[in-house]
Backbone as numpy.savetxt, mean C-alpha at the origin, in Angstrom:
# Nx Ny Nz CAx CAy CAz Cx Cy Cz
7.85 -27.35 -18.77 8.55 -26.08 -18.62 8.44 -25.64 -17.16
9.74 -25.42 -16.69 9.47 -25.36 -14.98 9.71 -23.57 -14.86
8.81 -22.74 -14.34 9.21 -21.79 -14.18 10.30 -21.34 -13.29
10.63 -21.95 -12.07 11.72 -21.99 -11.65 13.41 -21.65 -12.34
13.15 -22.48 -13.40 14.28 -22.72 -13.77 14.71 -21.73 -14.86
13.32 -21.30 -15.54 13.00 -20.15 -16.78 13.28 -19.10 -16.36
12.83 -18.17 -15.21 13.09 -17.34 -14.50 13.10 -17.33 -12.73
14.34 -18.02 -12.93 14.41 -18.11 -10.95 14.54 -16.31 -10.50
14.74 -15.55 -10.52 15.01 -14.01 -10.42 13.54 -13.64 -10.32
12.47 -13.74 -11.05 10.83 -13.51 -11.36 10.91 -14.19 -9.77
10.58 -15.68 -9.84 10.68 -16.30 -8.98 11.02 -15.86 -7.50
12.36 -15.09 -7.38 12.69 -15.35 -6.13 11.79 -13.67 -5.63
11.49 -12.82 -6.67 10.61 -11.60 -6.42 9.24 -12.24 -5.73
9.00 -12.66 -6.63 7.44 -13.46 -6.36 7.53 -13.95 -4.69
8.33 -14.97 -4.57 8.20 -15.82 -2.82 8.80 -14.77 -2.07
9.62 -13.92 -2.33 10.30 -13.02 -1.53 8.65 -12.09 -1.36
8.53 -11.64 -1.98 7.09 -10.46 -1.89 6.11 -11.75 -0.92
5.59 -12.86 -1.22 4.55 -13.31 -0.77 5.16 -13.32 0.79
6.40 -13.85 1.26 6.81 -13.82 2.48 6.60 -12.93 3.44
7.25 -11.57 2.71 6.80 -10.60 2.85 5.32 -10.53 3.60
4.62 -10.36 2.85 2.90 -10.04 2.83 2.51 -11.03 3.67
3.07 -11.91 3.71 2.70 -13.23 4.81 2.97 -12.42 5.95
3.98 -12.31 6.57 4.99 -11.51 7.68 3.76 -10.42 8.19
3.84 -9.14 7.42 2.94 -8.38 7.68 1.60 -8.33 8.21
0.96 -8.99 7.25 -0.71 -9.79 7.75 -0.50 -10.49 9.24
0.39 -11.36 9.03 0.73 -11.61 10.65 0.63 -10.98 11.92
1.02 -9.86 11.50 1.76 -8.95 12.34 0.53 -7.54 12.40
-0.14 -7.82 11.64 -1.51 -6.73 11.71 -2.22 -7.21 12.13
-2.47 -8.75 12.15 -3.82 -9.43 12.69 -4.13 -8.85 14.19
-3.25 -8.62 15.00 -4.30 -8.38 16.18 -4.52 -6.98 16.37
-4.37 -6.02 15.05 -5.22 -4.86 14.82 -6.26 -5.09 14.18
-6.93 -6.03 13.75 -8.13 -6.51 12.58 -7.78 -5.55 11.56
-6.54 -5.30 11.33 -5.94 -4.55 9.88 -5.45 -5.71 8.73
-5.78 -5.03 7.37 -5.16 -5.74 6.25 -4.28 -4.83 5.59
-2.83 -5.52 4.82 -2.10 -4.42 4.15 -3.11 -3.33 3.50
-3.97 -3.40 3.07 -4.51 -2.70 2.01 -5.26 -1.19 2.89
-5.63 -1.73 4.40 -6.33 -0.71 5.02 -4.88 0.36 5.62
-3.96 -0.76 6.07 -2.97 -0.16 6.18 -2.48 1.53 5.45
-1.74 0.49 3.94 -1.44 1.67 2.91 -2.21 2.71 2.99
-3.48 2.48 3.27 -4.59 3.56 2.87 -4.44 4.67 4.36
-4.12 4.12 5.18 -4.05 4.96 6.49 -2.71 5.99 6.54
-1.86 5.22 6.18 -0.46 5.40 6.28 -0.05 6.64 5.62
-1.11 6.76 4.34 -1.21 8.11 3.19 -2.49 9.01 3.17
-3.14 8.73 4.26 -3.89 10.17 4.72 -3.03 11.44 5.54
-3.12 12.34 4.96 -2.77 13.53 5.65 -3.49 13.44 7.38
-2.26 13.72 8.35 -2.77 13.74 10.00 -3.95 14.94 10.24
-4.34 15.99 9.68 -5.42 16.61 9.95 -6.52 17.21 9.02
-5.94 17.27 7.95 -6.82 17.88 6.66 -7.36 16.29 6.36
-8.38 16.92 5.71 -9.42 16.37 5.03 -8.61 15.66 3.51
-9.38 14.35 3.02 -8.81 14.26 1.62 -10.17 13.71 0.86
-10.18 13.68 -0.14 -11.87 13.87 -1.00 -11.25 11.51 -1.70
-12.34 11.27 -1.38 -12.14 9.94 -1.83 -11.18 9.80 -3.13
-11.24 10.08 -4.33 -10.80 10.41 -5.17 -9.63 10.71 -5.21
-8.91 11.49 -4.65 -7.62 11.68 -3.96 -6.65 10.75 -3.28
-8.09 9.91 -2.57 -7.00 9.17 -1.93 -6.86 7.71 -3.07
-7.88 7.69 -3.33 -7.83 6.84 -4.77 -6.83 6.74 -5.24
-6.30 8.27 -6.24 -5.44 8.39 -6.84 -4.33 8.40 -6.12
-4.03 8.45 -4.99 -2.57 8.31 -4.26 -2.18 6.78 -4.08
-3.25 6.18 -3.91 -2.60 4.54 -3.41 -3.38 3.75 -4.71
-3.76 3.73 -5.72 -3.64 3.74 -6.58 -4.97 2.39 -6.78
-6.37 3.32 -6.07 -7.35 2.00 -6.37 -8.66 2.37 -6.88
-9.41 1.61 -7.62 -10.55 2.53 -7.90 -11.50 2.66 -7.14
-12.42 3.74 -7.68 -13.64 4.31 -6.77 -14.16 3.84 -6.01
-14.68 1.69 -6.42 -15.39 0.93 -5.84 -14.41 0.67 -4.63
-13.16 0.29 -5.35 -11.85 0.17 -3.85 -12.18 0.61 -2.66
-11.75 1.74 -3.32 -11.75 2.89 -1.92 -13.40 2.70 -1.29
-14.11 2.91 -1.64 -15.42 2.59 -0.89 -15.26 1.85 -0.15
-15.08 0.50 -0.66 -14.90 -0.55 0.29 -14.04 -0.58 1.38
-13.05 -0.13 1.15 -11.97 0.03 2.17 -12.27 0.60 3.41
-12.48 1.99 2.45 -13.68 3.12 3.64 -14.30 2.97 4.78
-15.45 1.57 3.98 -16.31 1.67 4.87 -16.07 0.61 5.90
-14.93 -0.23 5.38 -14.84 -0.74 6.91 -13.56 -0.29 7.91
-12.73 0.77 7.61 -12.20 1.91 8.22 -13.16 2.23 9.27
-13.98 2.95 8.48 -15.29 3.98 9.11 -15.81 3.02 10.48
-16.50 1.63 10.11 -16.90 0.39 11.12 -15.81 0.56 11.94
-14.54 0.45 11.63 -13.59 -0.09 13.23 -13.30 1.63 13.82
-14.08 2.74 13.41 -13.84 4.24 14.06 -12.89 4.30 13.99
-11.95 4.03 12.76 -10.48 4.75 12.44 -10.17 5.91 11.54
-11.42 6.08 10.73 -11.83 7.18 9.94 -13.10 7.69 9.94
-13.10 9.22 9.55 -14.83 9.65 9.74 -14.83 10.71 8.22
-15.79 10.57 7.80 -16.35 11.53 6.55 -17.05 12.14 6.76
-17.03 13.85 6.40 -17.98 14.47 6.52 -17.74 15.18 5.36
-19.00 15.95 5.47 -19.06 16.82 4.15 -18.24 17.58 3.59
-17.85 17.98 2.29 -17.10 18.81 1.84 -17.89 20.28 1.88
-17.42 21.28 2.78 -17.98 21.97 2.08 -17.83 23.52 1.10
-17.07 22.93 0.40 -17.07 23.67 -1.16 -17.52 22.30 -2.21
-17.93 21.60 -1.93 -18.91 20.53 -2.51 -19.60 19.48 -1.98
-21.20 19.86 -1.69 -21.72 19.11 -0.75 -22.39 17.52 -1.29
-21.98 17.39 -2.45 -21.70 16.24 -3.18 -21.07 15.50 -2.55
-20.03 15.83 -2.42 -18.71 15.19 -1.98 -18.03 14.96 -0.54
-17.60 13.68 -0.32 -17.49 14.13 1.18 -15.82 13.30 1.47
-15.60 14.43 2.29 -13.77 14.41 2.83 -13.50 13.02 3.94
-12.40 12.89 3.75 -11.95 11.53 4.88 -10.93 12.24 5.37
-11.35 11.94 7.08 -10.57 12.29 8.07 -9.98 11.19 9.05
-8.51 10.98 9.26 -8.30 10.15 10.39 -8.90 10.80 12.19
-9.42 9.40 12.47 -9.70 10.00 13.75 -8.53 9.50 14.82
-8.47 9.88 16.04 -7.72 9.92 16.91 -7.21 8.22 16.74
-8.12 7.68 16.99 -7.62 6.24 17.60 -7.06 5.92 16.17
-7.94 6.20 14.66 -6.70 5.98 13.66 -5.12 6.34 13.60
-4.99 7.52 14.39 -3.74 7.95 13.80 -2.77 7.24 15.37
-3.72 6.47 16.19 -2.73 6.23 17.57 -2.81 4.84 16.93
-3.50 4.18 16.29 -3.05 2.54 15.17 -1.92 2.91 14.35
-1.83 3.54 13.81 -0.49 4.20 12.57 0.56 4.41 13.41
0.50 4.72 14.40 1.72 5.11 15.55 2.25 3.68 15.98
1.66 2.98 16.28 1.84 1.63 17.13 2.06 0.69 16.13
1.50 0.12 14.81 1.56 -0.39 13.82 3.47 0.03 12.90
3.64 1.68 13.12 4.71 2.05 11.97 5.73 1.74 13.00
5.89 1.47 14.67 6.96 1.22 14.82 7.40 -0.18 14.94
6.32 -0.98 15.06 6.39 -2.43 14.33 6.93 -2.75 13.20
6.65 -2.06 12.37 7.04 -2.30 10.79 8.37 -1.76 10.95
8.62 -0.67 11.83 10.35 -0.39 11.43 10.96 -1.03 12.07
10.52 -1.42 13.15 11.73 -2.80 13.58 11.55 -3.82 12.81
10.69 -4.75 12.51 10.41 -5.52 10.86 11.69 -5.34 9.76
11.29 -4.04 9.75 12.41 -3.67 8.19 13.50 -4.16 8.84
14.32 -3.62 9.94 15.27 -3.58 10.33 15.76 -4.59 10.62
15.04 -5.40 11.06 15.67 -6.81 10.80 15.46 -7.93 9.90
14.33 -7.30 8.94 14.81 -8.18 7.56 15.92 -7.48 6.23
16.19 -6.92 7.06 17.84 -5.75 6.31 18.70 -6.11 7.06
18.80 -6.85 8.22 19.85 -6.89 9.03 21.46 -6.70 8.66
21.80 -8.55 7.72 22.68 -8.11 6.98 22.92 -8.10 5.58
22.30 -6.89 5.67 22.54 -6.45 4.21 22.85 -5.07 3.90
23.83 -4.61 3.56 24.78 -3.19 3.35 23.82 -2.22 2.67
24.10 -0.82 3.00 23.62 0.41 2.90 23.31 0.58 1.08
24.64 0.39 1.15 25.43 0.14 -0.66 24.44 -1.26 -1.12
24.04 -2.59 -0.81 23.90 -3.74 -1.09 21.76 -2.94 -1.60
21.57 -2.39 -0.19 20.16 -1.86 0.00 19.65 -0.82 -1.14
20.72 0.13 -1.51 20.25 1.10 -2.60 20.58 0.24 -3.82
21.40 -0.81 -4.24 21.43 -1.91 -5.36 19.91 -2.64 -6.01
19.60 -2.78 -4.57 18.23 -3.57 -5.05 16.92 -2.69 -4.81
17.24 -1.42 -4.27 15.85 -0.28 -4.33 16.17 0.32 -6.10
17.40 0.31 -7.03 17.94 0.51 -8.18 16.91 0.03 -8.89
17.41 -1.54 -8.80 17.11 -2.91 -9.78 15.36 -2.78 -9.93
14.83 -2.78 -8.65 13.32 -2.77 -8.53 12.54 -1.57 -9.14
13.34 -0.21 -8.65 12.58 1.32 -9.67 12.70 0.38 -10.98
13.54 0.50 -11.79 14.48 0.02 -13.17 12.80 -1.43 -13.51
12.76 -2.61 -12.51 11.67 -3.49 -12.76 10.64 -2.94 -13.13
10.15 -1.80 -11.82 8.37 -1.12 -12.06 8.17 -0.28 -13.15
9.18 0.38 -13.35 9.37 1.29 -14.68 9.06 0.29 -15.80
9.78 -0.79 -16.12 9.55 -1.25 -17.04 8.32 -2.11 -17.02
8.01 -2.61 -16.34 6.47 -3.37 -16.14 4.69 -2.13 -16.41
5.29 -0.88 -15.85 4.39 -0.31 -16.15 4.67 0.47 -17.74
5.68 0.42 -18.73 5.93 0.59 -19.68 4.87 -0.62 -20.80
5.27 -2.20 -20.01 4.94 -3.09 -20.56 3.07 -2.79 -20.59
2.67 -2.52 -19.21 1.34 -2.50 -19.69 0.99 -1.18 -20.34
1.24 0.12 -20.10 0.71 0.86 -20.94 0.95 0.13 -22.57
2.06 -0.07 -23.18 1.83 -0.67 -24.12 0.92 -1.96 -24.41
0.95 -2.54 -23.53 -0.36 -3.67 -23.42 -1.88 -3.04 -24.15
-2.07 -2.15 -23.03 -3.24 -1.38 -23.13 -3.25 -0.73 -24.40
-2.36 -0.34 -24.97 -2.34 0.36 -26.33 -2.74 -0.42 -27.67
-1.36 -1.67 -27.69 -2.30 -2.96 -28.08 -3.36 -3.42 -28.57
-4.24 -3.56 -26.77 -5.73 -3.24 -26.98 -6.96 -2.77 -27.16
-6.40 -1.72 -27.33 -7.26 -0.42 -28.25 -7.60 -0.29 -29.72
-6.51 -1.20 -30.17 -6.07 -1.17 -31.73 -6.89 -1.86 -32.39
């Protein structure tokens, strides 16, 4: 059974995304950045504080994640934590300067990137396949909540 041939469409998502992620990593390496520290930078607020947890729930990783991520943020002085204080439990993540001057230099990389892996491909052609893909994630995360339901049973 060749998957290829079962679902070339799965398929061409799959090598299209890994290319992708190939491209990128490339292209971060001589920031000692990974997509993952990336995303996480990209969705901190520029001056307020955000409580780990938060940012957790925005890019969508758990507790141990984000720790990890954190702390080697924190190592390359692109982020700093300090205390919350309306909970000294808890402590806030802040971009620091040189983080938010990596996000500057990094996002206009990536938009010339986009721009020329859209080159030619129509405005109309571009909202077709941002359609098709909502319409995919919707249903994939349908599939696992029901998964998960499943396995409860």
């Amino acid at each position: 059974m060749d998957c290829c041939k079962e679902n070339p469409l799965g398929r061409l998502i799959y090598l299209t995304a890994q290319e992708m992620k190939n491209f990128a990593e490339k292209n971060l390496k001589p920031y000692k950045l990974t997509l993952e520290q990336l995303h996480l930078l990209k969705n901190m607020p520029d001056d307020s504080g955000m409580s780990q947890r938060q940012i957790g729930d925005l890019v969508n990783k758990t507790p141990a994640n984000i720790t990890r991520i954190l702390d080697r943020l924190e190592s390359k002085s692109l982020i700093i934590r300090k205390s919350d204080p309306a909970d000294r439990r808890a402590s806030l993540v802040f971009l620091t300067d040189k983080g938010k001057s990596i996000i500057k230099k990094v996002s206009v990389i990536f938009e010339s990137l986009s721009t020329n892996f859209l080159h030619d491909i129509s405005l109309e052609e571009q909202q077709i396949i941002k359609n098709a893909f909502s319409k995919i994630s919707l249903n994939l995360q349908r599939m696992t909540a029901e998964s998960e339901k499943q396995e409860t049973v």
